[in-house]
XYZ file of C-alpha atoms in Angstrom:
584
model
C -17.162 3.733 -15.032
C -16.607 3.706 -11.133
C -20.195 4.182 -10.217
C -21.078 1.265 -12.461
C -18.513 -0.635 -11.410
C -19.638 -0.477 -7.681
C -23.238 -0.661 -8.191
C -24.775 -3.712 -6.223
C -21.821 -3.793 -3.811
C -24.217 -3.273 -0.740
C -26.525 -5.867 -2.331
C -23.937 -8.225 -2.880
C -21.785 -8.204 0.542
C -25.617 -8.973 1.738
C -26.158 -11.962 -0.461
C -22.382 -13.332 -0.010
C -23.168 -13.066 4.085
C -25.150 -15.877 3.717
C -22.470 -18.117 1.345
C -19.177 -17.023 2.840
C -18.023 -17.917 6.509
C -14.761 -15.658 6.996
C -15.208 -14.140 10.094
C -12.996 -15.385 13.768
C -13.293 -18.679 12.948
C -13.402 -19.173 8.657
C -11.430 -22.153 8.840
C -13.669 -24.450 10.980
C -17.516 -23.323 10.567
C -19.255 -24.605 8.456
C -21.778 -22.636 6.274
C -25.065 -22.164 7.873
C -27.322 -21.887 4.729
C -26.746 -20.517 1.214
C -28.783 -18.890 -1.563
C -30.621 -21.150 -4.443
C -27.726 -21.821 -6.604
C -29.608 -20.558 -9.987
C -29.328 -17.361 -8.858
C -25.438 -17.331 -7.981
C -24.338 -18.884 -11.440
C -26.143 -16.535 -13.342
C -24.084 -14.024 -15.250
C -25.498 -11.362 -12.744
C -24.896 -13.683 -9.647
C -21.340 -14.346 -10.576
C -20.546 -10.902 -11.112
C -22.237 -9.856 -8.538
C -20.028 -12.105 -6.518
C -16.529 -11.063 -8.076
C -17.534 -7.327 -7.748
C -17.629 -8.260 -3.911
C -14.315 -9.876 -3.478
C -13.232 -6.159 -5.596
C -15.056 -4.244 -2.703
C -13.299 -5.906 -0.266
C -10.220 -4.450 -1.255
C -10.756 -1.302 1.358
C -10.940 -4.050 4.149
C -14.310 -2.456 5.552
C -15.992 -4.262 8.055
C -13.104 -4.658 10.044
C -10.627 -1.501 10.484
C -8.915 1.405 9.372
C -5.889 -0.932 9.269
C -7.397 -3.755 7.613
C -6.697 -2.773 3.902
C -4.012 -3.403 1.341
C -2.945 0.420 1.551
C -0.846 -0.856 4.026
C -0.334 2.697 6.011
C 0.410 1.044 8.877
C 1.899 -2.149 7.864
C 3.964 -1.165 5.296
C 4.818 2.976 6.362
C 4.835 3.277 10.003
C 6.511 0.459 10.199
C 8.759 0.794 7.540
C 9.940 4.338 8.882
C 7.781 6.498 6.319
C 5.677 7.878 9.290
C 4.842 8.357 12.968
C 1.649 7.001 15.090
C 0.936 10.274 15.350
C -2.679 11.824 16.706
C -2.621 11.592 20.900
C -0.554 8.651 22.522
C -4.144 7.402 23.815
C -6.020 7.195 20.386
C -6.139 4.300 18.649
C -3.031 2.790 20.900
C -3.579 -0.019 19.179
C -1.110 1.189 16.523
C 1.441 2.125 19.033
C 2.747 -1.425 19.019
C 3.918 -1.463 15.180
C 5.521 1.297 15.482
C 7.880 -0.028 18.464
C 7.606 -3.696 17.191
C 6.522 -4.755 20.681
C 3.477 -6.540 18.885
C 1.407 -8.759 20.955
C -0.364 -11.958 19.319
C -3.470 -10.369 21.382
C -3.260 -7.015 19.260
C -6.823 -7.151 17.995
C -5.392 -4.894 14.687
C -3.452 -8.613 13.802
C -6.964 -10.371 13.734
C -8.744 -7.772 11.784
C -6.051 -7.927 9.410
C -6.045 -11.655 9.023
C -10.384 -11.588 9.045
C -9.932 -8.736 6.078
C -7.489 -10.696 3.929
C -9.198 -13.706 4.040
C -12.805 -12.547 3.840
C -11.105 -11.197 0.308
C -9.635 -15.012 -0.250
C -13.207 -16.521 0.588
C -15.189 -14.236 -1.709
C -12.986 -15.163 -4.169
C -13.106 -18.546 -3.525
C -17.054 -18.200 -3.968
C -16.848 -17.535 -7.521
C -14.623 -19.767 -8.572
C -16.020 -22.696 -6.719
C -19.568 -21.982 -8.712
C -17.824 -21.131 -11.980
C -18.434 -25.362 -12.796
C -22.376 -25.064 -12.403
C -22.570 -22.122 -14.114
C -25.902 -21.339 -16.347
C -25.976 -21.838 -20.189
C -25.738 -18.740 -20.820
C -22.400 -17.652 -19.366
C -19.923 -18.627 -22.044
C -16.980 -20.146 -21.791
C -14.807 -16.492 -22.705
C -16.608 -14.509 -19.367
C -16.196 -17.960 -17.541
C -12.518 -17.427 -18.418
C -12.760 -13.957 -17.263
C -14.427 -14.816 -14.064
C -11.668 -17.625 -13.201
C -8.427 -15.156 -14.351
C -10.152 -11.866 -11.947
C -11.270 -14.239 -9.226
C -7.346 -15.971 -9.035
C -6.013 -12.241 -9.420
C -7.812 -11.401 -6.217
C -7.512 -14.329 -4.158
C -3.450 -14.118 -4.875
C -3.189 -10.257 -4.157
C -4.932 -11.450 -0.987
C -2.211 -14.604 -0.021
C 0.686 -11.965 -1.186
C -0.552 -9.565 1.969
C -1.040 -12.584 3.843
C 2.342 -14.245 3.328
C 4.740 -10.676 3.671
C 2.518 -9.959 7.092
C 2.452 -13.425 8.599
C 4.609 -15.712 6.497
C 3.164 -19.133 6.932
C -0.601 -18.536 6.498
C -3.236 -21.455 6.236
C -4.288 -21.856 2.365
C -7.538 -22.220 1.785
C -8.845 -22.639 -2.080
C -12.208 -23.199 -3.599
C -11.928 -27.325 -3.188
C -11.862 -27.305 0.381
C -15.668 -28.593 1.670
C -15.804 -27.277 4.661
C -19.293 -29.803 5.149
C -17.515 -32.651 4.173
C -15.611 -32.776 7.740
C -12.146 -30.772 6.709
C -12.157 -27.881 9.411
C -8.694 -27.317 9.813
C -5.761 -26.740 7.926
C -2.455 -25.919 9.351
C 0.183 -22.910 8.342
C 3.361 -25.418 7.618
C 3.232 -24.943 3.367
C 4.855 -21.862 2.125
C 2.390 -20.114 -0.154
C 4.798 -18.395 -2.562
C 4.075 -20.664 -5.472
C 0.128 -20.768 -4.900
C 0.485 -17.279 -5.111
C 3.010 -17.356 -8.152
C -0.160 -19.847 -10.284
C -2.920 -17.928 -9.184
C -1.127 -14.409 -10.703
C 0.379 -17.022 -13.452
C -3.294 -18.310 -14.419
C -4.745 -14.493 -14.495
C -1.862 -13.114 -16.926
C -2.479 -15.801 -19.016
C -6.271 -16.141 -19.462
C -7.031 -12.402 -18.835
C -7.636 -10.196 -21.672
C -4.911 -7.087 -22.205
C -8.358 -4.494 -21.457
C -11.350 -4.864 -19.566
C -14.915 -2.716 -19.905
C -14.657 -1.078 -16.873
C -12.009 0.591 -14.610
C -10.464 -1.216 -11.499
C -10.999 -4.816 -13.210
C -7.849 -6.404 -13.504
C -6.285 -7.295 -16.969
C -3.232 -9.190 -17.990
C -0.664 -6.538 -17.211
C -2.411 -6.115 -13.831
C -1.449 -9.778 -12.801
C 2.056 -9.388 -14.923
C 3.004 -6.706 -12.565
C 1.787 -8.863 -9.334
C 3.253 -11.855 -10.966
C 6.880 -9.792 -11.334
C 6.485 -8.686 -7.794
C 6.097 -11.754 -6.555
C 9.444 -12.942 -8.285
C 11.228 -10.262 -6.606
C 10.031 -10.875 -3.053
C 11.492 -14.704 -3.533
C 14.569 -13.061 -5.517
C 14.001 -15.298 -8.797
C 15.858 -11.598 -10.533
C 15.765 -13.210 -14.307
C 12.139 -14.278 -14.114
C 11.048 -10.675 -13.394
C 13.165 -9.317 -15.466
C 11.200 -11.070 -18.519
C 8.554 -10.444 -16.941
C 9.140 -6.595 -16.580
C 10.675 -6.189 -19.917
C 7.524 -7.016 -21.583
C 5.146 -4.726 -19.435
C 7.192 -1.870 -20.182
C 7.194 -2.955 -24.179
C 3.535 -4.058 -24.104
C 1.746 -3.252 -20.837
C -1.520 -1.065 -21.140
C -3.854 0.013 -18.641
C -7.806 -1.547 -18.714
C -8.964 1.037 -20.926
C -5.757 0.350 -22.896
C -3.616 2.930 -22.235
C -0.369 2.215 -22.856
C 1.808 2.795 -19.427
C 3.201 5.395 -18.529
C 4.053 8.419 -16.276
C 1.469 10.939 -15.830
C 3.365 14.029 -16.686
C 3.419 15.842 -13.055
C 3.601 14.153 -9.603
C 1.032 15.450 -7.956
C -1.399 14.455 -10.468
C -0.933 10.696 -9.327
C -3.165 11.451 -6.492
C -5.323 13.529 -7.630
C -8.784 12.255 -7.479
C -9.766 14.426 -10.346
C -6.955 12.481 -12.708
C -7.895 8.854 -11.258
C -7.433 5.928 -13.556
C -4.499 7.370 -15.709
C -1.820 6.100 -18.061
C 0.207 5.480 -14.806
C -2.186 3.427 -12.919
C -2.237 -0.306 -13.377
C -4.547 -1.371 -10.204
C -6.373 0.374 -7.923
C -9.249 0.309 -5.686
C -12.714 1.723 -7.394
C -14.277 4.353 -4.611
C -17.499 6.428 -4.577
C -18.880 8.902 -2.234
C -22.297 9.095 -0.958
C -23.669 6.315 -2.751
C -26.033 5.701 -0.183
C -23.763 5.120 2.578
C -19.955 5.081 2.769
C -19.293 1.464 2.177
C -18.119 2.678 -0.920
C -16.024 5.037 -0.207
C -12.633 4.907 1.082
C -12.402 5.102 4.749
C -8.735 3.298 5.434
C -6.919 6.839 5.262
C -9.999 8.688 7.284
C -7.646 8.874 10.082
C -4.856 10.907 8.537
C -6.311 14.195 7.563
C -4.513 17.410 9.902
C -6.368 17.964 12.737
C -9.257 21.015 12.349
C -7.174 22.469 8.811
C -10.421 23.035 7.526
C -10.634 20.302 5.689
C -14.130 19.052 7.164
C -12.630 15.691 7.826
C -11.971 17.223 11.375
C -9.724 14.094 12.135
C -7.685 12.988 13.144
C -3.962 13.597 12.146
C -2.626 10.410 12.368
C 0.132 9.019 10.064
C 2.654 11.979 10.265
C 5.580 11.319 7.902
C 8.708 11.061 10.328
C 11.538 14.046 10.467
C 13.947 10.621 8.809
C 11.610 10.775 5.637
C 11.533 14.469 5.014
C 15.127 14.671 5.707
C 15.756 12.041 2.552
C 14.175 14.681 0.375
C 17.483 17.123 1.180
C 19.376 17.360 -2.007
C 23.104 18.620 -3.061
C 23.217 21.352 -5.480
C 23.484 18.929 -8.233
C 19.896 17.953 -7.820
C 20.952 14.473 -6.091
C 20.158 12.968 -2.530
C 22.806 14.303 0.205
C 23.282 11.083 1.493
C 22.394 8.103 -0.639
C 23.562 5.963 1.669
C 20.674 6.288 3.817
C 18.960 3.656 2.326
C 21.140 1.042 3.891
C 21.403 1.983 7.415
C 23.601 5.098 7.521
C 22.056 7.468 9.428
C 20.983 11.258 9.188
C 23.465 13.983 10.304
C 22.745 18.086 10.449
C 24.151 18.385 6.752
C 20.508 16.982 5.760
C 18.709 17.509 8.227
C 14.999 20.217 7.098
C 14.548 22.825 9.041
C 10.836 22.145 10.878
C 8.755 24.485 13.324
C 9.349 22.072 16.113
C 7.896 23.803 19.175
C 7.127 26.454 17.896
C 3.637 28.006 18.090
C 1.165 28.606 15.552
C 1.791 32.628 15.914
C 5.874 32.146 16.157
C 7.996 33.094 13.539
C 9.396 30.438 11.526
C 10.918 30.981 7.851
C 10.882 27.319 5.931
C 13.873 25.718 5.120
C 15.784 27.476 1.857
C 18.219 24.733 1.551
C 17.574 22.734 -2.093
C 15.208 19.320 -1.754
C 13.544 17.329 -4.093
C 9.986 18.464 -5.217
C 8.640 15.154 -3.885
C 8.958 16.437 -1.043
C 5.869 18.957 -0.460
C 4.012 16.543 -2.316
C 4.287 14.325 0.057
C 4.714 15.886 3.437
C 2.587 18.923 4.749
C 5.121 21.205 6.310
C 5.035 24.571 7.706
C 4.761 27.831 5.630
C 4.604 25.433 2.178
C 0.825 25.532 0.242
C -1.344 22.473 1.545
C -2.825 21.434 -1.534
C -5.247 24.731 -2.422
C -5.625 25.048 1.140
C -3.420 27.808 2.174
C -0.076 27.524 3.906
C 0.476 24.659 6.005
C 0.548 25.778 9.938
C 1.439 24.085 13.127
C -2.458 24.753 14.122
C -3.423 21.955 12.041
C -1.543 19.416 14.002
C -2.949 18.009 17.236
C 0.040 16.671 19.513
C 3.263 17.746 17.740
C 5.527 16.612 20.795
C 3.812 12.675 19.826
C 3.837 12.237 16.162
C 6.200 15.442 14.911
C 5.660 18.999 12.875
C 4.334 17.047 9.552
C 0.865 15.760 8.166
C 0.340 13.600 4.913
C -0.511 14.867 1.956
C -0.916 12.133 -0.958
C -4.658 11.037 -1.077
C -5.711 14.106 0.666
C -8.327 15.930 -1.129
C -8.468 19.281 -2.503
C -10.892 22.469 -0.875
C -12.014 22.484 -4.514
C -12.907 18.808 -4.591
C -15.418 18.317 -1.504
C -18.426 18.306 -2.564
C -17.807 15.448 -5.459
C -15.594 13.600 -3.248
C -16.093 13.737 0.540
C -18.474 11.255 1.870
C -21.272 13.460 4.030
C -22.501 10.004 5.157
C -20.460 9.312 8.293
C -18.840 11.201 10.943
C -16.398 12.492 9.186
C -15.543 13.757 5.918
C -12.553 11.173 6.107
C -14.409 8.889 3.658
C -13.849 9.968 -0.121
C -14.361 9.399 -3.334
C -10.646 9.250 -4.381
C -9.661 6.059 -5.541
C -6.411 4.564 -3.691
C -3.543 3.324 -6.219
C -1.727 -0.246 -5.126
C 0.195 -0.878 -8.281
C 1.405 2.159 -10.305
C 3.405 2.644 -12.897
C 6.510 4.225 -11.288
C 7.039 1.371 -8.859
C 6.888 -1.256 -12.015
C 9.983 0.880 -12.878
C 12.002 1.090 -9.928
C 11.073 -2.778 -9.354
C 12.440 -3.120 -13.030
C 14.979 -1.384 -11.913
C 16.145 -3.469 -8.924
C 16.069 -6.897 -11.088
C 18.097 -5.158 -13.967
C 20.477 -4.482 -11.280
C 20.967 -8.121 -9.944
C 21.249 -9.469 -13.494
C 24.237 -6.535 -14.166
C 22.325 -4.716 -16.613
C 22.901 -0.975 -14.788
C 22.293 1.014 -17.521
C 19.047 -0.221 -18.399
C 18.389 0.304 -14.301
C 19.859 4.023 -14.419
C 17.562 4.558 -17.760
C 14.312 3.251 -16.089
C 14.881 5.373 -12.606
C 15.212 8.106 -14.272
C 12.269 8.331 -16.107
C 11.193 8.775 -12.481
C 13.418 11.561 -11.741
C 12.965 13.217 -15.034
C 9.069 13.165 -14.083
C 9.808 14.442 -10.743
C 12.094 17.303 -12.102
C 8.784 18.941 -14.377
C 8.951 22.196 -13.276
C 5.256 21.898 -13.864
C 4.520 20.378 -11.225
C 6.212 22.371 -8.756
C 3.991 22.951 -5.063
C 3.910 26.915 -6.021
C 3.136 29.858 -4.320
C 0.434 33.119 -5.603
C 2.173 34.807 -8.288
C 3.849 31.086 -9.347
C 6.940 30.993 -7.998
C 8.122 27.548 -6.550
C 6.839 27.685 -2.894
C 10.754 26.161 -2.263
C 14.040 25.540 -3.172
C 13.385 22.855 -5.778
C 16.780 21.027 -7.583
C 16.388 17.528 -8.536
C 18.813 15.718 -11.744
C 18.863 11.880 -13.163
C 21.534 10.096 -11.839
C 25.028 10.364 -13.060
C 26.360 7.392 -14.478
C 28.844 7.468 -11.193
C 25.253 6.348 -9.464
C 25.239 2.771 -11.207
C 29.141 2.448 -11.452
C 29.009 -0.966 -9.809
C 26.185 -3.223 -8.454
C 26.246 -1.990 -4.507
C 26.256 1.578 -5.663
C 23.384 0.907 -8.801
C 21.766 -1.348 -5.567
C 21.671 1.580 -3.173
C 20.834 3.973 -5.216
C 17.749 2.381 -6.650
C 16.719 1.669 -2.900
C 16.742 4.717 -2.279
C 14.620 5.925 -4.963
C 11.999 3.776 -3.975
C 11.719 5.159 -0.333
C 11.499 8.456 -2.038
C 9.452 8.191 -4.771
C 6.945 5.661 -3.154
C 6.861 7.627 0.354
C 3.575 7.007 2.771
C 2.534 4.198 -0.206
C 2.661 1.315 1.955
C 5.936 -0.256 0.872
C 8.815 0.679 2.750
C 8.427 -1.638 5.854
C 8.024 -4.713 3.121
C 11.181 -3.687 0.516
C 13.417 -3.377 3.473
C 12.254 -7.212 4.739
C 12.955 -8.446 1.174
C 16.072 -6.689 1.158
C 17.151 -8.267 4.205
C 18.211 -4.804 5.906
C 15.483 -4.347 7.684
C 16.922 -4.607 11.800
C 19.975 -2.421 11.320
C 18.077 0.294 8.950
C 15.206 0.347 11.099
C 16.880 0.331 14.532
C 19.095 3.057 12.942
C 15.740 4.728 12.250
C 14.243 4.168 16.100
C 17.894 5.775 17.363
C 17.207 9.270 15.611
C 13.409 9.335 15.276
C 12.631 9.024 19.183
C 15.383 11.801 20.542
C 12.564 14.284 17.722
C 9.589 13.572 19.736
C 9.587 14.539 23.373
C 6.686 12.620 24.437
C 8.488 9.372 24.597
C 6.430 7.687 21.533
C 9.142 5.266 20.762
C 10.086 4.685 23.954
C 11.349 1.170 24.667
C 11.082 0.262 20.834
C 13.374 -2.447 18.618
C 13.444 -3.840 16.075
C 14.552 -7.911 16.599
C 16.351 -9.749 13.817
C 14.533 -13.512 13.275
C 11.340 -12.088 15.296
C 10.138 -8.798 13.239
C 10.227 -9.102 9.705
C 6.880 -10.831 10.173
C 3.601 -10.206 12.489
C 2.642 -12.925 15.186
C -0.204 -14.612 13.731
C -3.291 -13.434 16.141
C -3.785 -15.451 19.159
C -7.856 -15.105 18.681
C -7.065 -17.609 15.037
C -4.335 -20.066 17.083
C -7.088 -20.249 19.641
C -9.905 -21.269 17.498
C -7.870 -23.597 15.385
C -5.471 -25.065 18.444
C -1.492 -24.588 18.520
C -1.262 -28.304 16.980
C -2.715 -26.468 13.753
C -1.465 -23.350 14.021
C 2.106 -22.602 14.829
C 3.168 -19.229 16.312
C 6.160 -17.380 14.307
C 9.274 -17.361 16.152
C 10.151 -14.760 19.004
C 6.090 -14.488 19.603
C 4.691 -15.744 22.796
């Protein structure tokens, strides 16, 4: 189904280059030309069209930053990882990682170009959807409208958490009848809220082919976008009926896949546990298909093939949250509101020492999460061998660990890695942005702020429980666990009152969501973001010698939100577009 979902993608971005102005300056150019409309409201044109606003979802075009993975915008900034790579590749990222972002980063206006090239495509569809042929009944027109307002609202919801007061542009604004600007001064929360509104209720509960969305698709976006403006009782409806009724597109009811691991797994993609997520094949031509927003984060010469480049290294503060007591529970919970890490949880890493040094891995008892998350020395790398310090190309800069979710197997190269570019970076392996497991813990969260803490300690640990398989265990030949492995469900002691249920929940997020592209985000929405994160800055940059976070803080009022990019408030004026505070 993924192949014939992204057929005609190359075709398409072609045809849509003509209709859709989205580049530096989509809010004042008007269109230069467009195709004869009979073949654009065909049922082929008009799919055609929505499968492009789908491809856009890996932000290609633009940069390795651009997508809605959110590695950089919602992990390295959020704590879950390091720069890493050399201090002089890709600097561009530095800044986000010390929040000393300038308006002029050029990363901002790719990221604003991406989104909104997303919004535009959409936008195409569902501006032709009136004039479209005979033939296209009024059911797929239905269809069209509820996938088309899906997509253009996922868009606006990266949009609004990254820049906060965004321009809104819909499918009535005429660009050729003389509108060319619009300012930033409406909040976009409840165009956001109707689009995801209008998709759960006019999409149907499965879809023919994987990576369409379906009703519990925009249920879970709708729910999320409750939480993020803390309307708690709303998503609680909301979430009680997707975990009653919600089913995948090819109807699966939801649920957890059995072991951890298998989550990102490209040979287990589209699972009981995935609700949306982007549709990726490899050589299909060329790599436009393929993902290439994670090519960056492979180790460095671990032979791989991707050869590159060993950026986004999970921080020593993430691997240390995996430490657990001999009961199987975090060692200090109450990390996830700005306490800080001590020795009693801190892992034992390789930290200077070289490739050939001895080094025995940490015997202490963590959570199994943990090594499938973070690459660490002397633990199995997928079915790569044992991780080694050789694989990582400036440990002083970016720490001892790699990544390890989305990574692909030795075994799985030749079906998945892309041979079409430079680097084997680009796969096959479809990238998850709504699962299963986060629907839970977000469940979670509003079950906890309407006092219902046993129905929150019952839906976290389904996620534990799943953690705990011994199944799934990172193991070593012979099939021992390659570590000290104890992880339990929450006592009831955990969700005694609502700032213990609170924390606790918080912190199973950051665990079980690691490197996912949420953790900068949930702690903005939580309103804990300055003192967790400068908390964060105070212990990470005394790890790495090189000085990576030197200077870095984190500003209350300035950055829970990106400075729009000065490239867009330069095209449109500063009487149109108005800076967010603290920016110059």
């Amino acid at each position: 189904m993924k192949k014939s979902f992204m057929k005609g993608v190359s075709l398409l971005l072609t045809l849509t280059v003509i209709t859709i102005a989205c580049k530096d300056s989509f809010l004042n150019v008007a269109p230069t030309g467009q195709l004869v409309s009979t073949l654009l409201t065909t049922n082929n044109g008009l799919q055609g069209l929505l499968i492009s606003a789908y491809a856009q979802l890996n932000g290609r075009g633009y940069s390795q930053t651009a997508s809605p993975t959110n590695w950089v915008y919602g992990s390295i900034m959020g704590g879950d990882a390091n720069k890493g790579s050399d201090p002089s590749d890709f600097g561009a990222i530095t800044p986000f990682e010390t929040y000393l972002i300038s308006p002029a980063n050029a990363e901002l206006n790719f990221r604003w170009q991406a989104l909104y090239e997303g919004v535009s495509r959409a936008n195409s569809v569902l501006r032709l959807l009136p004039d479209a042929a005979p033939t296209v009944t009024d059911a797929l027109k239905q269809q069209l409208a509820g996938e088309s307002r899906f997509l253009r609202g996922l868009y606006y919801f990266d949009l609004k958490r990254t820049f906060n007061m965004v321009p809104y542009v819909d499918e009535t604004v005429d660009y050729g009848a003389g509108i060319t600007t619009i300012q930033n001064n409406v909040d976009v929360w409840p165009k956001i809220e109707a689009d995801f509104k209008y998709a759960y209720d006019n999409l149907p509960a499965t879809n023919s082919q994987a990576g369409r969305a379906n009703k519990w698709a925009a249920a879970a976006y709708l729910a999320r976008t409750y939480m993020y403006q803390k309307k708690y009782a709303e998503a609680k409806a909301l979430y009680d009926l997707i975990v009653a009724n919600g089913v995948t597109t090819n109807g699966k009811k939801f649920g957890l896949v059995p072991q951890y691991a298998q989550v990102f797994n490209s040979a287990n993609e589209n699972n009981e546990e995935t609700i949306f997520s982007t549709q990726n094949v490899a050589n299909a031509g060329s790599s436009d298909a393929a993902s290439g927003d994670l090519n960056l984060n492979y180790p460095y010469s671990a032979g791989i093939g991707a050869t590159c480049c060993d950026f986004f290294k999970p921080s020593f503060d993430l691997a240390n949250s995996f430490r657990t007591n001999a009961n199987g529970l975090p060692v200090d919970i109450a990390l996830a509101n700005g306490a800080y890490n001590s020795s009693d949880n801190e892992l034992k890493t390789d930290m200077g020492i070289l490739p050939d040094g001895a080094f025995t891995p940490d015997t202490r008892t963590i959570d199994p999460r943990l090594d499938h998350s973070v690459g660490r020395r002397g633990i199995p790398y997928l079915d790569y061998g044992p991780f080694s310090s050789a694989w990582t190309r400036n440990q002083s800069f970016g720490g001892p660990y790699s990544t390890k979710k989305y990574v692909f197997y030795l075994g799985q190269q030749a079906q998945v890695a892309d041979v079409s570019n430079w680097t084997k970076g680009w796969s096959a392996t479809n990238v998850v942005l709504m699962r299963y497991a986060d629907v839970l813990l977000m469940a979670a969260e509003a079950e906890v702020e309407v006092g219902s803490l046993q129905t929150a300690m019952n839906y976290v640990n389904q996620v534990r429980t799943r953690a705990a398989n011994p199944a799934g265990f990172v193991t070593v030949t012979g099939g021992a666990p390659a570590a000290n492995y104890v992880i339990s469900p929450y006592p009831a002691a955990s969700f005694a009152n609502k700032d213990i249920a609170r924390s606790t929940v918080r912190f199973e997020r950051k665990l079980e969501l690691s490197g996912e592209g949420h953790r900068f985000f949930d702690l903005v929405r939580w309103e804990v973001a300055a003192p967790t994160l400068n908390n964060f800055l105070s212990y990470e940059r005394v790890k790495l010698s090189s000085g990576a976070y030197s200077g870095a803080v984190f500003t209350a009022g300035k950055n829970e939100y990106l400075p729009l990019p000065q490239t867009q408030i330069d095209l449109q004026g500063r009487d149109v577009l108005k800076q967010n505070p603290g920016y110059n």
